[in-house]
XYZ file of C-alpha atoms in Angstrom:
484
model
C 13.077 161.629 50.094
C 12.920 160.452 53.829
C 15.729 157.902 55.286
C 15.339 155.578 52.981
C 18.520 153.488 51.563
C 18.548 153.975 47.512
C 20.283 151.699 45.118
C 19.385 152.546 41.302
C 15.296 151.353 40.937
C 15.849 149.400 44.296
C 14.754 151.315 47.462
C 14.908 149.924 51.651
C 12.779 151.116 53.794
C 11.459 150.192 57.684
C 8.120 149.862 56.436
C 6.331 149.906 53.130
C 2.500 150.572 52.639
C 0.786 149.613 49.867
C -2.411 151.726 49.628
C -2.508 155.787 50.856
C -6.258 156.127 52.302
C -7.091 156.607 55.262
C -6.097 153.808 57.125
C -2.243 153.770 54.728
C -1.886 156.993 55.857
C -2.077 156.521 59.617
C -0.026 153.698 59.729
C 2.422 155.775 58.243
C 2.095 158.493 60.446
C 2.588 156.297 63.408
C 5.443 154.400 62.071
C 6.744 158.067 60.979
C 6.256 158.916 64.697
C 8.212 156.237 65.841
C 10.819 156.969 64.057
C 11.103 154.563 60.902
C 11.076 155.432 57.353
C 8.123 154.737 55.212
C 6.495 154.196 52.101
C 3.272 154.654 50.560
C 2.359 153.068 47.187
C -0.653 154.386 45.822
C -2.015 153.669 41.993
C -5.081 156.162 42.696
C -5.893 159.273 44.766
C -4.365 159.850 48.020
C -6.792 160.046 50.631
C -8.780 156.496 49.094
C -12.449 155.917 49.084
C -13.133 157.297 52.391
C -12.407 161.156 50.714
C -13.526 160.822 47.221
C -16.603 158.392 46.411
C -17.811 157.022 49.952
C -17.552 159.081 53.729
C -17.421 162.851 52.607
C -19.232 163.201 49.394
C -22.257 160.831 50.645
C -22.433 163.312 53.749
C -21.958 166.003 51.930
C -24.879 165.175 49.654
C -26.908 164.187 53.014
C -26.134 166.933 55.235
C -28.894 169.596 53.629
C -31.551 166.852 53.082
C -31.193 165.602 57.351
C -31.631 169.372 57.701
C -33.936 170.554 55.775
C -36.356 167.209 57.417
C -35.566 168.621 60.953
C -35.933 172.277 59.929
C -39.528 171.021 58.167
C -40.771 170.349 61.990
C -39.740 173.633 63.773
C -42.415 176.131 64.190
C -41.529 179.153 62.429
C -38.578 177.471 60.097
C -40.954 175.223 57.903
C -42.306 177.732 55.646
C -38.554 178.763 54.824
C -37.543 175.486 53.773
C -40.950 174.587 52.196
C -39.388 174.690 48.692
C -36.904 171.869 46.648
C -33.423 171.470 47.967
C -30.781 173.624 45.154
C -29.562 171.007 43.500
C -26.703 172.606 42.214
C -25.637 173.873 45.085
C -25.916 170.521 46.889
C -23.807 169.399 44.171
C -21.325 171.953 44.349
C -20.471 171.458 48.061
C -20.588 167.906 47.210
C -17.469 168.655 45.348
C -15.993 170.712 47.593
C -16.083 168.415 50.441
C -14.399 165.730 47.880
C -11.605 168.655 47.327
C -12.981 168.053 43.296
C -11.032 164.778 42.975
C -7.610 166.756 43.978
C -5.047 164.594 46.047
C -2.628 167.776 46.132
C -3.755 168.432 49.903
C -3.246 164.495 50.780
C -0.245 164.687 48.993
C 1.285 167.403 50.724
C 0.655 166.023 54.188
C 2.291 162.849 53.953
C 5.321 165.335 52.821
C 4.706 166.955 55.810
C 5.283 163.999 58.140
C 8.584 163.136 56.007
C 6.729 159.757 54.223
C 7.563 158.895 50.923
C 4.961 158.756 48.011
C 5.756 155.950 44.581
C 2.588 156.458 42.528
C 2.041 153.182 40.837
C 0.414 149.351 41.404
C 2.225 147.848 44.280
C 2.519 143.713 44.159
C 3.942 141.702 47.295
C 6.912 139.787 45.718
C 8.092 137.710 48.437
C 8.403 138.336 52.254
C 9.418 142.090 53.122
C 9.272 142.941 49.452
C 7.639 144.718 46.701
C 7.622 145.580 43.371
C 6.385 148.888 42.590
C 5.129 149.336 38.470
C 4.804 153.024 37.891
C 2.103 155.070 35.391
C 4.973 155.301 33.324
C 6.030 151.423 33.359
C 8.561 151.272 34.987
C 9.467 149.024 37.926
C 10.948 150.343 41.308
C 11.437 147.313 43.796
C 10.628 148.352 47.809
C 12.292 146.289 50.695
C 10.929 146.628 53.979
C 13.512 146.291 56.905
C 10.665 145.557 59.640
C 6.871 145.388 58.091
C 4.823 145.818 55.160
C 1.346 146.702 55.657
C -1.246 146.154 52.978
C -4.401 149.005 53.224
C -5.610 148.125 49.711
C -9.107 148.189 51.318
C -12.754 147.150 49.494
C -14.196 147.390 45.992
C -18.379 147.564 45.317
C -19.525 144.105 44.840
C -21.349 143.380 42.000
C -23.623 140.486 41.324
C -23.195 138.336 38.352
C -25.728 139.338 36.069
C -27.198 138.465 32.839
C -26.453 141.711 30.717
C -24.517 143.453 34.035
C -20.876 142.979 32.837
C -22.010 145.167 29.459
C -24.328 147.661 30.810
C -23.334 150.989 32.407
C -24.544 150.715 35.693
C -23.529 152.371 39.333
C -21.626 151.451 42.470
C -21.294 153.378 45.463
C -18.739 155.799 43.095
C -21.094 156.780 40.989
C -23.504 157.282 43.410
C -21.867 159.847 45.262
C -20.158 161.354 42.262
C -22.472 161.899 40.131
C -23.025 165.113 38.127
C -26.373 165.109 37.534
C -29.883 163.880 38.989
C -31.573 160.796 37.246
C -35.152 161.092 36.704
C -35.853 157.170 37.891
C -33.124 155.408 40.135
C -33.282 151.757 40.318
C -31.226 150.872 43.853
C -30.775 147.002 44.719
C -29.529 146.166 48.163
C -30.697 147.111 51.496
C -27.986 147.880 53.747
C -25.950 150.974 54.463
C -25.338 152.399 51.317
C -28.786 151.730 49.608
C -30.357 153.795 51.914
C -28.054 156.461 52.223
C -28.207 157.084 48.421
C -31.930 156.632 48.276
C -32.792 159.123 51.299
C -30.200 161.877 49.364
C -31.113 160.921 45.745
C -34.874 160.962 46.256
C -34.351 164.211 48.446
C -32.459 165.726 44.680
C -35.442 164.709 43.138
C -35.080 161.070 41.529
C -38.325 158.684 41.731
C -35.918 156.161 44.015
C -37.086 152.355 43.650
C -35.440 150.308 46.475
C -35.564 146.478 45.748
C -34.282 144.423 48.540
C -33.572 140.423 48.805
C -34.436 140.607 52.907
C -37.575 141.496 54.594
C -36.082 144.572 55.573
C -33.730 146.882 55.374
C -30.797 147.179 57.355
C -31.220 143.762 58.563
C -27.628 143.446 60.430
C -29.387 146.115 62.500
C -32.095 146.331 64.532
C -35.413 145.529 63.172
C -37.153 148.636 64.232
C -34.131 150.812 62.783
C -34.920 149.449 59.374
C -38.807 150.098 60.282
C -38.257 153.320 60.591
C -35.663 153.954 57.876
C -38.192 151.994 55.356
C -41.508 154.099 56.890
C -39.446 157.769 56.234
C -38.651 156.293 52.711
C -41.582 155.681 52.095
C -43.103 159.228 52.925
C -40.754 160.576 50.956
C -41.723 158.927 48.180
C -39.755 156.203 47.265
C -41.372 152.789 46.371
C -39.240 150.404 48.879
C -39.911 146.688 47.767
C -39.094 143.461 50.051
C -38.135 139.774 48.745
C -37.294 140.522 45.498
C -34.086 140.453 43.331
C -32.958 141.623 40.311
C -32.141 138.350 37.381
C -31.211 140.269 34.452
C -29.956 143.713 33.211
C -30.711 145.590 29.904
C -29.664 148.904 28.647
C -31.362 150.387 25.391
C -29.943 152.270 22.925
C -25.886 151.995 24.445
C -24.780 153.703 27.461
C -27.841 156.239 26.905
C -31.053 154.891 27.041
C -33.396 153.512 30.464
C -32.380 150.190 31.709
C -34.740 147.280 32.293
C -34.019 145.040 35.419
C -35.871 142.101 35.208
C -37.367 140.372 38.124
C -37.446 137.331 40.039
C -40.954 137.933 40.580
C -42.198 137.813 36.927
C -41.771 141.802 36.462
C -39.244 144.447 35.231
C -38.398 147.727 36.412
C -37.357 150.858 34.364
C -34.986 153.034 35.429
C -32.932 155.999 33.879
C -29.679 154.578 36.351
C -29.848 151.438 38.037
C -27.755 151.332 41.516
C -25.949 147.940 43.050
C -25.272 148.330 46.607
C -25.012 144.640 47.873
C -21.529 145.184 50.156
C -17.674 145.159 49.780
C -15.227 142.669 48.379
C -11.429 142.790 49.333
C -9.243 144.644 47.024
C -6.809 142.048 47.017
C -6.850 140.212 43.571
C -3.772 141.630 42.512
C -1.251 142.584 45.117
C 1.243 139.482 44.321
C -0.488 137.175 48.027
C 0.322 134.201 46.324
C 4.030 135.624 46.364
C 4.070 134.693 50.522
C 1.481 131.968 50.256
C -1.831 133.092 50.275
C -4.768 133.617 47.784
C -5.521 136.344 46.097
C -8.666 137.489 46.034
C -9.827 136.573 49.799
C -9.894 138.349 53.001
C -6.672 138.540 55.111
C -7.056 137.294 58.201
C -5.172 139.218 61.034
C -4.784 139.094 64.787
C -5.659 141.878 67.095
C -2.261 143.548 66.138
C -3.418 143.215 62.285
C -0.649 140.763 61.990
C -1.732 138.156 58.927
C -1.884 134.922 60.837
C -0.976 132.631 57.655
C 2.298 134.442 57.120
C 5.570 133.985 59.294
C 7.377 136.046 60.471
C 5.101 138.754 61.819
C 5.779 140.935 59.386
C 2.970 141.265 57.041
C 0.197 143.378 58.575
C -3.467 143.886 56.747
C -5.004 147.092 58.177
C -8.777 148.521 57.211
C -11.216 146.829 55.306
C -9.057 144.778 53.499
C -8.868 142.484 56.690
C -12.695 142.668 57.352
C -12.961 143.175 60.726
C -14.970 146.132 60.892
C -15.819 147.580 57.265
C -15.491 151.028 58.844
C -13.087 154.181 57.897
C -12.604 155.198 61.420
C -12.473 151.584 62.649
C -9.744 151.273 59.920
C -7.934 154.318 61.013
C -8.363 152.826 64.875
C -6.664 149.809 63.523
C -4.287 151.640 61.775
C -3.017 153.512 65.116
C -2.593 150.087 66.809
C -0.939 147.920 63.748
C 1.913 151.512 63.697
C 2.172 151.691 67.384
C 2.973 148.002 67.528
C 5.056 148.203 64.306
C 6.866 150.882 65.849
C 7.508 149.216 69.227
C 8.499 145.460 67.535
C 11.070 147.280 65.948
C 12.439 148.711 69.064
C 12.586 145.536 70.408
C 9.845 145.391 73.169
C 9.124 141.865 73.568
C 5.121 140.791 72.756
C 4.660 139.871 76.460
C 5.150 143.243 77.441
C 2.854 144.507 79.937
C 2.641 147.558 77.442
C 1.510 145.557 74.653
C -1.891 145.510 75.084
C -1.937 149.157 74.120
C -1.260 147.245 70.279
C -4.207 145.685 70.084
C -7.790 146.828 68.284
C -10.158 144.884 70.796
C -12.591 147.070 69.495
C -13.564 145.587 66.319
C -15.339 142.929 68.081
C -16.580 144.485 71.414
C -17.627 148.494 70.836
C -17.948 149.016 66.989
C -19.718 152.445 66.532
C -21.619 153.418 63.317
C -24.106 156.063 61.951
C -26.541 154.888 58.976
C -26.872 159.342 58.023
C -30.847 158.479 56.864
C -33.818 160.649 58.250
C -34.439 159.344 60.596
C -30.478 158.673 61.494
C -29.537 155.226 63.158
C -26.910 154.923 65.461
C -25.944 151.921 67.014
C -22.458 150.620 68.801
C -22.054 147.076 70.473
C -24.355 143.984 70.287
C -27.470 143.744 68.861
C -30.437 141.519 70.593
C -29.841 138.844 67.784
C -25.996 138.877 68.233
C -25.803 139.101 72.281
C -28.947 136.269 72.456
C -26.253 134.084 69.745
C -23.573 134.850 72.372
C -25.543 133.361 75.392
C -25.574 135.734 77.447
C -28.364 136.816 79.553
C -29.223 139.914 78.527
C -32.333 142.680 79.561
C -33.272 144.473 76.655
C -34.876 148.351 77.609
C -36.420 150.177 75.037
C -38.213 153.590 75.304
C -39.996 156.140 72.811
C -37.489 158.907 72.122
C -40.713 160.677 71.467
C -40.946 161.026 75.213
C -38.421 162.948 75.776
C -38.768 167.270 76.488
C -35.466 167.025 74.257
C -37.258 165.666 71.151
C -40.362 168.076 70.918
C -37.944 171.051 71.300
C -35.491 169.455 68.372
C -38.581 168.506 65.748
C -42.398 168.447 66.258
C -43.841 164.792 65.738
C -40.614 163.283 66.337
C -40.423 160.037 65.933
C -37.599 157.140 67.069
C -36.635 154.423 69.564
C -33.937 153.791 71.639
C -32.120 150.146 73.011
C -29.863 149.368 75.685
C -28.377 145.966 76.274
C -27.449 145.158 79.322
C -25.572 142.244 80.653
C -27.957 140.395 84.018
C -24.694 138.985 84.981
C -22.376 141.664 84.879
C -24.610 144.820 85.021
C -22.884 146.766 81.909
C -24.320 147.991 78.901
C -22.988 145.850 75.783
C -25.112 147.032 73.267
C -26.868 150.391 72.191
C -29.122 151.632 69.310
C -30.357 154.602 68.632
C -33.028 155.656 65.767
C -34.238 158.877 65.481
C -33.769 162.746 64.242
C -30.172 164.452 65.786
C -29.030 160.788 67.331
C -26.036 160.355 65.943
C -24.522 162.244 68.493
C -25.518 160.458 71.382
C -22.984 157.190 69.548
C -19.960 158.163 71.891
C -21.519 158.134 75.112
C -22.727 154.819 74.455
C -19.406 153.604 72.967
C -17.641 155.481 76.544
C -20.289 153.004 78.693
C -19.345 149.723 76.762
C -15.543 150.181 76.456
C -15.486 151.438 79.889
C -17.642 148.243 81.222
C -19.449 151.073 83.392
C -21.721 149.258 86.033
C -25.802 150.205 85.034
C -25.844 151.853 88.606
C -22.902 153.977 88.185
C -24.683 155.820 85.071
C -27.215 156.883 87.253
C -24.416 159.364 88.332
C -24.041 160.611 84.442
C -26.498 163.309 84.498
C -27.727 164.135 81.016
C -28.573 168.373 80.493
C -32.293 168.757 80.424
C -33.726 169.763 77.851
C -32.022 167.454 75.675
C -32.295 164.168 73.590
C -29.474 162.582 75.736
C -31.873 162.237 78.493
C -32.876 159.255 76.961
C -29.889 157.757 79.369
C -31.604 158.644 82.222
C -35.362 157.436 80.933
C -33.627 154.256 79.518
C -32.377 153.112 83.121
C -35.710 154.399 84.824
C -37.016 151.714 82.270
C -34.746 149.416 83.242
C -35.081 149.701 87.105
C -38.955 149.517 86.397
């Protein structure tokens, strides 16, 4: 055990947090740094969503089916990969990259950095407190000298139903867990997850049925991201389907047979699994908020330290997901490095109006949020969008070009097709927005992210000089475009 003060079940520590994914685990490795004992409750794996059911086995299961589309439009390499993707082997290294549901590795790194594991459901019960019930029922109670930090993060929402709450049906967990391919997948939802699990699963082999309540998909984006997205779908052979929802569920036959989804249009769709990817909800329904005043079940709302505003005291922080900020695990473990850095430094007593302070704070969650939609074709966007910045008021310039264009693109895939966007403020003269759709783009996120954070003036990038032949020319094309 680290420096921790023991009393019988009763344990004090500088910080306890409840919840060891991602996000837990880097605030305690920053509070570790800084020199104060920690905590980390945990009732499931160590390592949280991110490892097991959401970022690595959903890659893992996407990697060979991105590759095998690019390799499909290289001279020479097509009639190599002409064949079905090895299931099984996809599968396998699915697996692998999840470590096969093993925390052992997770578990011996937080060892490593002298933090304390208590398997078991942690409950807030009162300020700087909390009552630990273990797998084997008993109670340990946790007080926190300086903060607690809750990292519980997001469940799968699921709609309510007819029939849902008694037929077998799959989240995000499933999806990317799964052991086997189904013959017909039902997916409903349209955003990030819905078509990351319908480009992989209809790559496996599924028939993949998309049914979306928007006109589009990936309608926080872009519109011609989700054009693109839907168009590759398509060709693949999925049937993507706009403005309609599901209104009922049936199962035949138990857990076994197809399942019926009824509808809003008059029809019903069979499926052999049936997929709800609609977005998140706060795993926060039973972690003892009403204990310091709040609700359970909601959001926690935090400042830019990840402080949560409604309690005094500053000493209850809501890091990740759970706060809803950014729904992102490397915008959680961004957050996480600020909330432990300031932890660490309100404990040393550096006063809030420190000069250093702002070194605390994640004002990236609402100015340069990156992400990477891992479809063929891949979307990759980081900033505003043109809906969002025209909302804002700004004046903005929007420059697109044809990544088509570029020397880069017909040497990475023949008949390449994507678009790029840049944002720029007419006032100010920096980018604030970028998206990217197309083959290999993904890569290209950073730069953009580099130009927003860094508010680099539009006629200083002229100076960036992107390697020819590559797809990051696009920078220089996109401010050609934009000088006209």
């Amino acid at each position: 055990m680290s420096d921790a003060e023991t009393t019988g079940t009763a344990r004090t520590y500088d910080v306890v947090v409840i919840g060891a994914g991602p996000v837990g685990e880097n605030v305690a490795d920053r509070t570790r740094a800084a020199g104060l004992s920690t905590v980390v409750v945990e009732s499931g794996l160590v390592g949280g969503e991110c490892s097991y059911w959401a970022c690595e086995p959903s890659k893992a299961l996407l990697r060979p089916v991105l590759a095998r589309a690019d390799a499909r439009g290289i001279p020479g390499l097509r009639e190599a990969v002409s064949g079905p993707l090895d299931v099984q082997a996809v599968l396998a290294h699915r697996d692998s990259m999840s470590s096969h549901w093993d925390d052992s590795p997770q578990v011996a790194w937080l060892e490593s950095v002298s933090v304390d594991l208590i398997r078991g459901h942690g409950r807030l019960d009162g300020p700087k407190r909390v009552t630990v019930t273990t797998p084997e029922g008993d109670t340990i109670a946790l007080t926190a000298r300086h903060a607690v930090a809750v990292t519980t993060g997001t469940a799968a929402a699921v709609p309510d139903l007819p029939g849902l709450a008694t037929t077998r049906h799959w989240t995000s967990r499933e999806a990317t867990s799964a052991a086997r391919v189904p013959g017909r997948l039902a997916i409903v939802g349209g955003g990030v997850v819905a078509v990351e699990m319908a480009t992989a699963w209809q790559a496996l082999g599924s028939q993949v049925t998309v049914l979306v309540r928007e006109d589009g998909l990936l309608h926080r984006m872009e519109p011609f991201a989700g054009q693109l997205v839907t168009d590759a779908l398509r060709e693949a052979g999925a049937d993507v389907r706009f403005g309609v929802s599901a209104t009922e569920v049936k199962r035949a036959d138990g857990d076994d047979g197809e399942v019926t989804l009824f509808l809003d249009d008059g029809s019903t769709l069979v499926a052999d699994e049936v997929l709800f990817a609609i977005g998140r909800t706060p795993q926060t329904g039973d972690i003892g908020l009403e204990s310091v005043g709040l609700v359970p079940g909601q959001w926690l709302q935090v400042d830019d330290a990840c402080q949560v505003e409604a309690v005094p005291g500053g000493w209850l922080y809501a890091v990740g997901d759970v706060n809803g900020r950014a729904l992102l695990t490397h915008q959680g473990k961004y957050q996480a490095r600020m909330a432990g850095t300031a932890i660490g430094a309100r404990a040393a007593g550096e006063p809030a109006d420190d000069a250093a302070w702002g070194r605390h704070v994640a004002t990236a969650d609402t100015s340069a949020v990156p992400q990477v939609v891992f479809t063929h074709p891949e979307v990759a966007s980081v900033g505003l969008t043109t809906m969002e910045a025209q909302r804002s008021g700004r004046r903005i310039d929007v420059v697109d070009y044809d990544l088509a264009h570029l020397a880069g693109s017909h040497q990475y895939t023949e008949g390449y097709r994507g678009t790029a966007r840049m944002l720029v403020d007419a006032d100010r003269g920096t980018v604030v927005g970028v998206t990217f759709a197309g083959p290999g783009v993904a890569e290209l996120l950073h730069s953009a992210t580099i130009a927003i954070v860094s508010e680099v003036p539009v006629e200083r990038l002229w100076h960036a000089v992107p390697a020819f032949p590559t797809i990051s020319e696009v920078w220089l094309r996109l401010l050609e475009t934009y000088r006209g």
